């Protein structure tokens, strides 16, 4: 792609918009902005700007559009697929300082926020006001803008759904600088194509979100978790459809293996409530009374024990519950800390195929002599599988990584699964989306991108390009 290289006059323009203290070039750009959390893709932007308002975003995008300069939007950089990396240089637009909570509307149960507000801040603000924002991805330091761009799901998706289900309206800046408001506080809307739902999950390739109206729910009064050990992972995961079929829908159903728990214990320096079994299900239930929840979790515990569970540990105090879920939240960092380099696959498959897919990853681990730990959302079929480099040499690592990834994405397609459940496609997963989705589907995505961004300047090189 033939983009304009940034010159001094372009830098002068950015300074005129944002001021000298919020424009960085060359050696003044921190190396962290060359990669995301996974770190597999590296490319430095030519200029980094910290924006504080929709007007600044709009003015910069209009200038970039007129001068054919690529722009990469960025939040906290917690992504795992290179979506926030400036592949073609140009301008990186850091939106993390657009971090105001703008309005709580208790009558319409909505929260209006800027894109840089952290997920953990939204969770606490809502809880302090006796409300709940249900999406609950593991990375609590991610921005809401990043969550919207990837349609993040997280651990409560099995009961409550994903980010798209809780975005009522958006303010966005188009690639040409035009500001567009889509959706709103209304509950229903059949007024033409749902552009809002198209933007959610578009990974910053169609527009830059500068404001979001989020749907909230009343905060459940009580939450109880169950930690259930099983003799093996296959038995654990095969129990999940039985729970769902019985219509006892937990807030979350997570699966984990002993190796990942041990890694989390070492990373956190804290003991997990139990680490003696090879596999576990971690379930959470919420409701408005202990009695209401007990009636449900007792039935679920009975189903699990009949299916082969070894025991049922009840975490009915805040301290116990936090200790278990904080360990679960540390799994990714714990795995990352245990190796020299890694890559991730977050395929999603039908719930009744999760056990089959995880068993397949165990076979790949043996076949390729490489560590492949996993954990994930058993309740919605979204797996988080990590291929670890350990002490492999560069060439052997690249070869094995390619072969293992290819095997996993091929298997996911055979099981009627999809390439990504919540982390997106970004830059690194494009080949697998191409193979899985087919040319007709990819052509449709490219045409949608063209309709929004005919010059292809906004986050180029991602998803379908």
Tab-separated table of C-alpha atoms in Angstrom:
chain	number	residue	atom	x	y	z
A	1	UNK	CA	0.000	0.000	0.000
A	2	UNK	CA	1.332	3.389	-1.025
A	3	UNK	CA	0.940	5.767	1.926
A	4	UNK	CA	2.469	9.182	2.489
A	5	UNK	CA	5.427	9.237	4.872
A	6	UNK	CA	5.091	11.712	7.699
A	7	UNK	CA	7.038	14.936	7.261
A	8	UNK	CA	7.749	17.880	9.559
A	9	UNK	CA	4.693	19.755	8.278
A	10	UNK	CA	2.504	16.809	9.332
A	11	UNK	CA	4.061	16.818	12.796
A	12	UNK	CA	3.510	20.571	13.001
A	13	UNK	CA	-0.154	20.020	12.179
A	14	UNK	CA	-0.550	17.391	14.901
A	15	UNK	CA	1.083	19.751	17.396
A	16	UNK	CA	-1.326	22.509	16.351
A	17	UNK	CA	-4.213	20.188	17.219
A	18	UNK	CA	-2.954	18.463	20.374
A	19	UNK	CA	-0.089	20.589	21.652
A	20	UNK	CA	3.565	19.675	21.843
A	21	UNK	CA	3.200	17.624	25.060
A	22	UNK	CA	0.835	15.126	23.407
A	23	UNK	CA	2.690	14.476	20.156
A	24	UNK	CA	5.644	12.079	20.063
A	25	UNK	CA	7.952	11.147	17.194
A	26	UNK	CA	11.053	9.010	16.673
A	27	UNK	CA	12.955	8.097	19.842
A	28	UNK	CA	10.330	9.823	21.986
A	29	UNK	CA	7.814	7.041	21.238
A	30	UNK	CA	7.924	4.343	23.907
A	31	UNK	CA	8.776	0.886	22.528
A	32	UNK	CA	5.597	-0.485	24.149
A	33	UNK	CA	3.621	1.142	21.338
A	34	UNK	CA	5.330	-1.096	18.763
A	35	UNK	CA	3.476	-4.214	19.879
A	36	UNK	CA	0.472	-5.455	21.837
A	37	UNK	CA	0.265	-7.782	24.856
A	38	UNK	CA	1.292	-10.897	22.918
A	39	UNK	CA	4.255	-9.134	21.328
A	40	UNK	CA	4.478	-11.291	18.210
A	41	UNK	CA	4.079	-8.361	15.786
A	42	UNK	CA	6.387	-5.319	15.959
A	43	UNK	CA	6.124	-2.043	14.031
A	44	UNK	CA	6.668	1.502	15.241
A	45	UNK	CA	4.330	4.362	14.297
A	46	UNK	CA	5.952	7.444	12.798
A	47	UNK	CA	3.987	9.691	15.148
A	48	UNK	CA	2.042	9.016	18.339
A	49	UNK	CA	-0.698	11.426	19.440
A	50	UNK	CA	-2.668	11.420	22.684
A	51	UNK	CA	-6.178	12.642	21.912
A	52	UNK	CA	-8.565	14.093	24.491
A	53	UNK	CA	-11.745	14.809	22.541
A	54	UNK	CA	-13.930	13.788	19.631
A	55	UNK	CA	-13.027	17.075	17.937
A	56	UNK	CA	-9.304	16.219	18.014
A	57	UNK	CA	-9.964	12.734	16.638
A	58	UNK	CA	-12.138	14.174	13.877
A	59	UNK	CA	-9.630	16.889	12.909
A	60	UNK	CA	-6.710	14.428	12.750
A	61	UNK	CA	-8.685	11.848	10.771
A	62	UNK	CA	-9.777	14.475	8.232
A	63	UNK	CA	-6.160	15.564	7.758
A	64	UNK	CA	-4.929	11.960	7.493
A	65	UNK	CA	-7.644	11.159	4.950
A	66	UNK	CA	-6.817	14.159	2.790
A	67	UNK	CA	-3.089	13.373	2.923
A	68	UNK	CA	-3.300	9.566	2.637
A	69	UNK	CA	-1.661	8.880	6.010
A	70	UNK	CA	-2.536	5.595	7.787
A	71	UNK	CA	-3.983	5.872	11.303
A	72	UNK	CA	-3.955	3.146	13.960
A	73	UNK	CA	-6.302	3.600	16.945
A	74	UNK	CA	-5.024	2.263	20.264
A	75	UNK	CA	-6.192	1.840	23.837
A	76	UNK	CA	-4.246	-0.027	26.522
A	77	UNK	CA	-2.603	-2.372	23.999
A	78	UNK	CA	-3.861	-5.501	25.778
A	79	UNK	CA	-4.869	-7.218	22.524
A	80	UNK	CA	-3.356	-10.520	21.410
A	81	UNK	CA	-3.550	-10.449	17.606
A	82	UNK	CA	-1.670	-7.301	16.548
A	83	UNK	CA	-4.812	-5.241	15.881
A	84	UNK	CA	-3.383	-2.150	17.606
A	85	UNK	CA	0.042	-2.295	15.919
A	86	UNK	CA	0.876	0.328	13.274
A	87	UNK	CA	1.789	-2.083	10.488
A	88	UNK	CA	2.287	0.732	7.953
A	89	UNK	CA	3.686	3.337	10.328
A	90	UNK	CA	1.789	6.589	10.031
A	91	UNK	CA	-0.091	8.046	13.002
A	92	UNK	CA	-0.962	6.046	16.093
A	93	UNK	CA	-3.883	7.610	17.939
A	94	UNK	CA	-3.799	6.820	21.672
A	95	UNK	CA	-7.344	7.107	23.046
A	96	UNK	CA	-6.566	5.920	26.576
A	97	UNK	CA	-6.744	9.464	28.005
A	98	UNK	CA	-10.301	9.895	26.757
A	99	UNK	CA	-11.310	8.220	29.997
A	100	UNK	CA	-14.304	10.043	31.445
A	101	UNK	CA	-17.514	8.469	32.692
A	102	UNK	CA	-19.945	10.998	31.218
A	103	UNK	CA	-23.398	10.051	32.455
A	104	UNK	CA	-25.265	7.479	34.524
A	105	UNK	CA	-28.927	7.367	33.509
A	106	UNK	CA	-30.733	5.372	36.212
A	107	UNK	CA	-34.110	5.717	34.496
A	108	UNK	CA	-32.956	4.183	31.215
A	109	UNK	CA	-30.286	2.028	32.912
A	110	UNK	CA	-27.468	3.276	30.679
A	111	UNK	CA	-23.921	4.454	31.247
A	112	UNK	CA	-22.264	6.829	28.777
A	113	UNK	CA	-18.465	6.652	28.680
A	114	UNK	CA	-15.454	7.683	26.633
A	115	UNK	CA	-13.440	4.876	24.975
A	116	UNK	CA	-10.459	5.033	27.354
A	117	UNK	CA	-12.384	4.111	30.499
A	118	UNK	CA	-11.029	0.831	31.889
A	119	UNK	CA	-13.279	-2.180	32.304
A	120	UNK	CA	-12.368	-2.380	36.005
A	121	UNK	CA	-13.457	1.249	36.479
A	122	UNK	CA	-16.813	0.580	34.846
A	123	UNK	CA	-17.341	-2.518	37.002
A	124	UNK	CA	-16.609	-0.645	40.233
A	125	UNK	CA	-18.649	2.444	39.286
A	126	UNK	CA	-21.645	0.278	38.441
A	127	UNK	CA	-21.317	-1.810	41.598
A	128	UNK	CA	-21.100	1.349	43.720
A	129	UNK	CA	-24.419	2.363	42.181
A	130	UNK	CA	-26.031	-1.060	42.699
A	131	UNK	CA	-25.844	-1.832	38.980
A	132	UNK	CA	-24.090	-4.370	36.766
A	133	UNK	CA	-22.287	-4.115	33.428
A	134	UNK	CA	-22.282	-7.852	32.577
A	135	UNK	CA	-19.413	-8.375	30.047
A	136	UNK	CA	-16.474	-9.699	32.069
A	137	UNK	CA	-13.311	-10.398	30.025
A	138	UNK	CA	-10.301	-11.642	31.973
A	139	UNK	CA	-8.218	-8.546	31.192
A	140	UNK	CA	-9.778	-5.960	33.498
A	141	UNK	CA	-7.215	-3.281	32.558
A	142	UNK	CA	-8.472	-3.193	28.957
A	143	UNK	CA	-10.387	-0.125	27.793
A	144	UNK	CA	-14.064	-0.243	26.929
A	145	UNK	CA	-13.115	0.963	23.440
A	146	UNK	CA	-10.931	-2.107	22.998
A	147	UNK	CA	-13.721	-4.344	24.307
A	148	UNK	CA	-16.142	-2.818	21.805
A	149	UNK	CA	-13.663	-3.218	18.952
A	150	UNK	CA	-13.251	-6.947	19.642
A	151	UNK	CA	-16.802	-7.652	20.856
A	152	UNK	CA	-15.218	-9.072	24.007
A	153	UNK	CA	-17.180	-11.736	25.843
A	154	UNK	CA	-15.523	-13.067	28.952
A	155	UNK	CA	-16.633	-15.339	31.735
A	156	UNK	CA	-20.258	-14.259	32.149
A	157	UNK	CA	-21.152	-14.664	28.467
A	158	UNK	CA	-22.864	-18.005	29.037
A	159	UNK	CA	-25.687	-16.251	30.929
A	160	UNK	CA	-25.493	-12.605	29.933
A	161	UNK	CA	-24.030	-12.523	26.423
A	162	UNK	CA	-21.187	-10.427	24.982
A	163	UNK	CA	-20.270	-6.753	24.551
A	164	UNK	CA	-22.479	-6.303	21.481
A	165	UNK	CA	-25.523	-7.132	23.629
A	166	UNK	CA	-24.745	-4.185	25.933
A	167	UNK	CA	-23.859	-1.416	23.484
A	168	UNK	CA	-26.935	0.756	22.960
A	169	UNK	CA	-25.332	3.603	21.073
A	170	UNK	CA	-22.010	4.889	19.754
A	171	UNK	CA	-20.419	8.126	18.707
A	172	UNK	CA	-17.790	7.384	16.090
A	173	UNK	CA	-15.431	9.237	13.795
A	174	UNK	CA	-15.381	7.989	10.223
A	175	UNK	CA	-12.100	7.612	8.305
A	176	UNK	CA	-12.806	10.921	6.515
A	177	UNK	CA	-13.217	12.738	9.841
A	178	UNK	CA	-17.013	12.913	9.844
A	179	UNK	CA	-18.619	12.364	13.263
A	180	UNK	CA	-21.526	9.933	13.287
A	181	UNK	CA	-23.951	9.038	16.099
A	182	UNK	CA	-25.526	5.611	15.819
A	183	UNK	CA	-28.028	3.892	18.066
A	184	UNK	CA	-28.879	5.643	21.327
A	185	UNK	CA	-30.731	4.991	24.565
A	186	UNK	CA	-33.661	3.335	22.807
A	187	UNK	CA	-34.307	-0.339	23.586
A	188	UNK	CA	-35.559	-1.244	20.102
A	189	UNK	CA	-34.445	0.022	16.705
A	190	UNK	CA	-35.402	-1.203	13.241
A	191	UNK	CA	-34.370	1.979	11.420
A	192	UNK	CA	-32.282	0.597	8.590
A	193	UNK	CA	-29.101	-1.455	8.758
A	194	UNK	CA	-27.608	-1.884	12.234
A	195	UNK	CA	-24.377	0.059	11.750
A	196	UNK	CA	-23.810	-0.022	15.519
A	197	UNK	CA	-23.617	-3.800	15.542
A	198	UNK	CA	-21.265	-3.710	12.568
A	199	UNK	CA	-18.866	-1.357	14.365
A	200	UNK	CA	-18.807	-3.585	17.455
A	201	UNK	CA	-16.164	-6.205	16.651
A	202	UNK	CA	-14.695	-4.314	13.671
A	203	UNK	CA	-11.288	-3.951	15.383
A	204	UNK	CA	-10.920	-0.247	14.611
A	205	UNK	CA	-11.006	-0.732	10.846
A	206	UNK	CA	-14.315	1.018	10.073
A	207	UNK	CA	-14.413	3.947	12.483
A	208	UNK	CA	-13.003	5.231	15.784
A	209	UNK	CA	-15.361	4.988	18.745
A	210	UNK	CA	-15.281	8.197	20.803
A	211	UNK	CA	-18.300	7.624	23.026
A	212	UNK	CA	-20.401	4.602	24.010
A	213	UNK	CA	-23.814	4.253	25.623
A	214	UNK	CA	-23.821	0.998	27.566
A	215	UNK	CA	-26.815	-0.982	28.784
A	216	UNK	CA	-26.803	-1.860	32.496
A	217	UNK	CA	-28.701	-4.325	34.686
A	218	UNK	CA	-29.661	-4.285	38.372
A	219	UNK	CA	-26.844	-5.733	40.466
A	220	UNK	CA	-27.575	-9.249	41.776
A	221	UNK	CA	-27.557	-9.292	45.570
A	222	UNK	CA	-25.694	-12.572	45.994
A	223	UNK	CA	-22.978	-14.480	44.110
A	224	UNK	CA	-21.773	-17.999	44.948
A	225	UNK	CA	-19.116	-20.049	43.146
A	226	UNK	CA	-18.513	-23.779	42.910
A	227	UNK	CA	-15.102	-25.325	42.280
A	228	UNK	CA	-15.628	-28.877	41.060
A	229	UNK	CA	-12.694	-31.298	40.591
A	230	UNK	CA	-12.927	-34.084	38.006
A	231	UNK	CA	-10.635	-37.053	37.292
A	232	UNK	CA	-9.940	-35.743	33.758
A	233	UNK	CA	-10.788	-32.783	31.554
A	234	UNK	CA	-12.905	-34.767	29.129
A	235	UNK	CA	-15.293	-35.825	31.906
A	236	UNK	CA	-15.425	-32.256	33.201
A	237	UNK	CA	-16.277	-30.664	29.867
A	238	UNK	CA	-18.761	-33.369	28.889
A	239	UNK	CA	-20.719	-32.418	32.021
A	240	UNK	CA	-21.371	-28.877	30.774
A	241	UNK	CA	-24.096	-29.717	28.184
A	242	UNK	CA	-25.881	-31.712	30.902
A	243	UNK	CA	-25.978	-28.608	33.115
A	244	UNK	CA	-27.220	-26.399	30.277
A	245	UNK	CA	-29.794	-28.969	29.166
A	246	UNK	CA	-31.181	-29.107	32.723
A	247	UNK	CA	-31.866	-25.345	32.407
A	248	UNK	CA	-29.703	-24.388	35.365
A	249	UNK	CA	-27.756	-21.611	33.688
A	250	UNK	CA	-24.755	-20.478	35.764
A	251	UNK	CA	-23.348	-16.989	35.364
A	252	UNK	CA	-20.052	-18.546	34.286
A	253	UNK	CA	-18.716	-22.009	33.495
A	254	UNK	CA	-14.935	-22.143	33.187
A	255	UNK	CA	-12.703	-25.155	32.611
A	256	UNK	CA	-9.099	-25.460	33.725
A	257	UNK	CA	-6.349	-28.045	34.031
A	258	UNK	CA	-4.031	-28.721	36.951
A	259	UNK	CA	-0.939	-27.543	35.044
A	260	UNK	CA	-2.447	-24.079	34.565
A	261	UNK	CA	-3.500	-23.903	38.228
A	262	UNK	CA	0.038	-24.745	39.353
A	263	UNK	CA	1.423	-22.047	37.062
A	264	UNK	CA	-1.013	-19.514	38.576
A	265	UNK	CA	-0.025	-20.536	42.114
A	266	UNK	CA	3.639	-19.981	41.330
A	267	UNK	CA	2.949	-16.678	39.573
A	268	UNK	CA	0.737	-15.275	42.340
A	269	UNK	CA	2.576	-16.848	45.264
A	270	UNK	CA	-0.784	-18.070	46.611
A	271	UNK	CA	-2.357	-21.495	46.952
A	272	UNK	CA	-5.485	-22.420	45.003
A	273	UNK	CA	-8.244	-23.973	47.170
A	274	UNK	CA	-7.488	-27.373	45.598
A	275	UNK	CA	-4.845	-28.504	43.107
A	276	UNK	CA	-4.952	-32.271	43.485
A	277	UNK	CA	-7.147	-33.130	40.493
A	278	UNK	CA	-6.279	-33.107	36.826
A	279	UNK	CA	-9.264	-30.986	35.771
A	280	UNK	CA	-11.825	-28.589	37.190
A	281	UNK	CA	-14.993	-26.750	36.382
A	282	UNK	CA	-15.440	-23.362	38.009
A	283	UNK	CA	-19.048	-22.210	38.108
A	284	UNK	CA	-20.622	-19.008	39.361
A	285	UNK	CA	-24.262	-18.329	40.218
A	286	UNK	CA	-25.928	-15.017	40.949
A	287	UNK	CA	-29.360	-14.009	42.188
A	288	UNK	CA	-31.205	-11.912	44.711
A	289	UNK	CA	-31.058	-14.299	47.672
A	290	UNK	CA	-28.947	-17.125	49.038
A	291	UNK	CA	-32.006	-19.373	49.081
A	292	UNK	CA	-32.666	-18.747	45.379
A	293	UNK	CA	-29.078	-19.569	44.420
A	294	UNK	CA	-28.820	-22.602	46.708
A	295	UNK	CA	-31.817	-24.225	45.024
A	296	UNK	CA	-29.974	-23.965	41.689
A	297	UNK	CA	-26.413	-24.864	42.666
A	298	UNK	CA	-27.510	-27.899	44.694
A	299	UNK	CA	-29.089	-29.339	41.545
A	300	UNK	CA	-25.984	-28.522	39.496
A	301	UNK	CA	-23.722	-30.105	42.132
A	302	UNK	CA	-25.867	-33.253	41.958
A	303	UNK	CA	-25.558	-33.350	38.136
A	304	UNK	CA	-21.777	-32.990	38.378
A	305	UNK	CA	-21.351	-35.695	41.015
A	306	UNK	CA	-23.515	-38.091	38.989
A	307	UNK	CA	-21.350	-37.315	35.933
A	308	UNK	CA	-18.134	-38.268	37.768
A	309	UNK	CA	-17.052	-35.199	39.764
A	310	UNK	CA	-14.798	-36.028	42.702
A	311	UNK	CA	-16.133	-33.329	45.029
A	312	UNK	CA	-17.831	-29.935	45.132
A	313	UNK	CA	-16.218	-26.974	46.919
A	314	UNK	CA	-18.601	-24.117	47.710
A	315	UNK	CA	-17.230	-20.575	47.856
A	316	UNK	CA	-20.004	-18.729	49.623
A	317	UNK	CA	-17.936	-15.913	51.118
A	318	UNK	CA	-16.522	-12.914	49.276
A	319	UNK	CA	-12.966	-13.787	50.384
A	320	UNK	CA	-13.117	-17.345	49.023
A	321	UNK	CA	-14.792	-16.275	45.808
A	322	UNK	CA	-12.249	-13.514	45.136
A	323	UNK	CA	-9.352	-15.887	45.822
A	324	UNK	CA	-10.598	-18.397	43.207
A	325	UNK	CA	-11.512	-15.852	40.526
A	326	UNK	CA	-8.333	-13.816	40.988
A	327	UNK	CA	-6.373	-17.001	40.270
A	328	UNK	CA	-8.524	-17.604	37.183
A	329	UNK	CA	-7.881	-14.034	36.056
A	330	UNK	CA	-4.106	-14.603	36.327
A	331	UNK	CA	-3.977	-17.673	34.080
A	332	UNK	CA	-2.777	-15.840	30.965
A	333	UNK	CA	-0.014	-13.972	32.779
A	334	UNK	CA	0.993	-17.142	34.632
A	335	UNK	CA	1.366	-19.105	31.391
A	336	UNK	CA	3.230	-16.223	29.781
A	337	UNK	CA	5.577	-16.090	32.772
A	338	UNK	CA	6.360	-19.797	32.454
A	339	UNK	CA	7.871	-19.675	28.959
A	340	UNK	CA	10.083	-17.646	26.638
A	341	UNK	CA	7.472	-16.855	23.965
A	342	UNK	CA	3.984	-17.985	23.085
A	343	UNK	CA	1.081	-17.601	20.711
A	344	UNK	CA	-2.624	-18.086	21.251
A	345	UNK	CA	-5.608	-19.645	19.554
A	346	UNK	CA	-9.080	-18.621	20.790
A	347	UNK	CA	-11.325	-20.695	18.570
A	348	UNK	CA	-14.965	-21.122	19.464
A	349	UNK	CA	-16.753	-24.416	18.804
A	350	UNK	CA	-20.229	-25.743	19.616
A	351	UNK	CA	-20.491	-26.521	23.333
A	352	UNK	CA	-20.814	-30.246	22.761
A	353	UNK	CA	-17.524	-30.237	20.803
A	354	UNK	CA	-15.326	-28.548	23.441
A	355	UNK	CA	-14.162	-31.835	25.000
A	356	UNK	CA	-13.319	-33.251	21.577
A	357	UNK	CA	-11.289	-30.183	20.653
A	358	UNK	CA	-9.354	-30.085	23.933
A	359	UNK	CA	-8.561	-33.792	23.580
A	360	UNK	CA	-7.248	-33.001	20.098
A	361	UNK	CA	-4.882	-30.344	21.532
A	362	UNK	CA	-3.510	-32.984	23.903
A	363	UNK	CA	-2.796	-35.193	20.893
A	364	UNK	CA	-1.025	-32.298	19.169
A	365	UNK	CA	1.076	-31.736	22.280
A	366	UNK	CA	2.353	-35.295	22.046
A	367	UNK	CA	2.716	-35.321	18.272
A	368	UNK	CA	4.755	-32.105	18.082
A	369	UNK	CA	6.538	-32.381	21.472
A	370	UNK	CA	5.483	-28.881	22.493
A	371	UNK	CA	3.561	-27.584	25.501
A	372	UNK	CA	-0.055	-26.570	24.768
A	373	UNK	CA	-1.869	-25.551	27.971
A	374	UNK	CA	-5.465	-24.369	27.756
A	375	UNK	CA	-8.373	-22.989	29.725
A	376	UNK	CA	-11.541	-21.257	28.695
A	377	UNK	CA	-15.244	-20.682	28.710
A	378	UNK	CA	-16.818	-24.130	28.687
A	379	UNK	CA	-20.272	-22.586	28.857
A	380	UNK	CA	-20.000	-20.864	25.464
A	381	UNK	CA	-17.428	-23.043	23.685
A	382	UNK	CA	-14.656	-20.426	23.597
A	383	UNK	CA	-11.237	-21.971	24.229
A	384	UNK	CA	-7.992	-20.190	25.064
A	385	UNK	CA	-5.145	-22.404	23.894
A	386	UNK	CA	-1.496	-21.402	24.163
A	387	UNK	CA	1.457	-22.804	22.215
A	388	UNK	CA	4.658	-22.318	24.224
A	389	UNK	CA	8.128	-21.921	22.764
A	390	UNK	CA	10.132	-22.776	25.901
A	391	UNK	CA	13.690	-23.548	24.728
A	392	UNK	CA	12.998	-24.200	21.041
A	393	UNK	CA	15.299	-22.530	18.515
A	394	UNK	CA	13.905	-19.840	16.226
A	395	UNK	CA	13.413	-21.985	13.111
A	396	UNK	CA	12.001	-24.985	14.989
A	397	UNK	CA	9.631	-22.721	16.939
A	398	UNK	CA	8.298	-21.051	13.786
A	399	UNK	CA	7.810	-24.394	12.058
A	400	UNK	CA	6.053	-26.079	14.970
A	401	UNK	CA	3.906	-23.025	15.696
A	402	UNK	CA	2.711	-22.874	12.091
A	403	UNK	CA	1.974	-26.608	11.953
A	404	UNK	CA	0.149	-26.700	15.300
A	405	UNK	CA	-1.925	-23.610	14.496
A	406	UNK	CA	-2.876	-25.009	11.109
A	407	UNK	CA	-3.983	-28.269	12.696
A	408	UNK	CA	-6.104	-26.481	15.290
A	409	UNK	CA	-7.851	-24.131	12.881
A	410	UNK	CA	-8.503	-26.999	10.468
A	411	UNK	CA	-10.019	-29.023	13.303
A	412	UNK	CA	-12.149	-26.099	14.461
A	413	UNK	CA	-13.571	-25.776	10.954
A	414	UNK	CA	-14.342	-29.512	10.872
A	415	UNK	CA	-16.286	-29.112	14.120
A	416	UNK	CA	-18.286	-26.157	12.709
A	417	UNK	CA	-16.371	-23.690	14.868
A	418	UNK	CA	-15.023	-20.213	14.153
A	419	UNK	CA	-11.529	-18.709	14.149
A	420	UNK	CA	-12.024	-16.351	17.108
A	421	UNK	CA	-14.457	-16.222	19.990
A	422	UNK	CA	-13.471	-12.823	21.395
A	423	UNK	CA	-9.852	-11.804	20.731
A	424	UNK	CA	-10.434	-10.951	17.081
A	425	UNK	CA	-8.464	-11.434	13.875
A	426	UNK	CA	-6.176	-8.400	13.866
A	427	UNK	CA	-3.046	-8.948	11.823
A	428	UNK	CA	-1.784	-12.389	12.796
A	429	UNK	CA	-4.967	-14.441	12.361
A	430	UNK	CA	-5.869	-13.219	8.866
A	431	UNK	CA	-4.617	-16.323	7.010
A	432	UNK	CA	-6.787	-18.580	9.162
A	433	UNK	CA	-9.885	-16.429	8.644
A	434	UNK	CA	-9.279	-16.504	4.880
A	435	UNK	CA	-9.059	-20.292	4.879
A	436	UNK	CA	-12.005	-20.787	7.200
A	437	UNK	CA	-14.460	-18.239	5.801
A	438	UNK	CA	-13.859	-18.587	2.067
A	439	UNK	CA	-13.396	-16.015	-0.680
A	440	UNK	CA	-17.043	-14.971	-1.046
A	441	UNK	CA	-17.289	-14.040	2.632
A	442	UNK	CA	-13.918	-12.278	2.607
A	443	UNK	CA	-14.918	-10.288	-0.485
A	444	UNK	CA	-18.023	-9.124	1.378
A	445	UNK	CA	-15.868	-7.959	4.308
A	446	UNK	CA	-13.534	-6.091	1.961
A	447	UNK	CA	-16.491	-4.362	0.300
A	448	UNK	CA	-17.830	-3.269	3.693
A	449	UNK	CA	-14.388	-1.897	4.545
A	450	UNK	CA	-14.327	-0.061	1.202
A	451	UNK	CA	-17.724	1.521	1.875
A	452	UNK	CA	-16.503	2.990	5.161
A	453	UNK	CA	-12.895	3.671	4.185
A	454	UNK	CA	-12.328	3.941	0.408
A	455	UNK	CA	-8.704	5.066	0.908
A	456	UNK	CA	-7.988	2.233	3.378
A	457	UNK	CA	-6.203	4.519	5.842
A	458	UNK	CA	-7.862	3.409	9.091
A	459	UNK	CA	-6.023	0.525	10.760
A	460	UNK	CA	-4.894	-0.924	7.422
A	461	UNK	CA	-3.619	-4.474	7.115
A	462	UNK	CA	-6.093	-5.903	9.631
A	463	UNK	CA	-8.955	-8.415	9.529
A	464	UNK	CA	-9.710	-8.680	5.793
A	465	UNK	CA	-6.961	-6.694	4.011
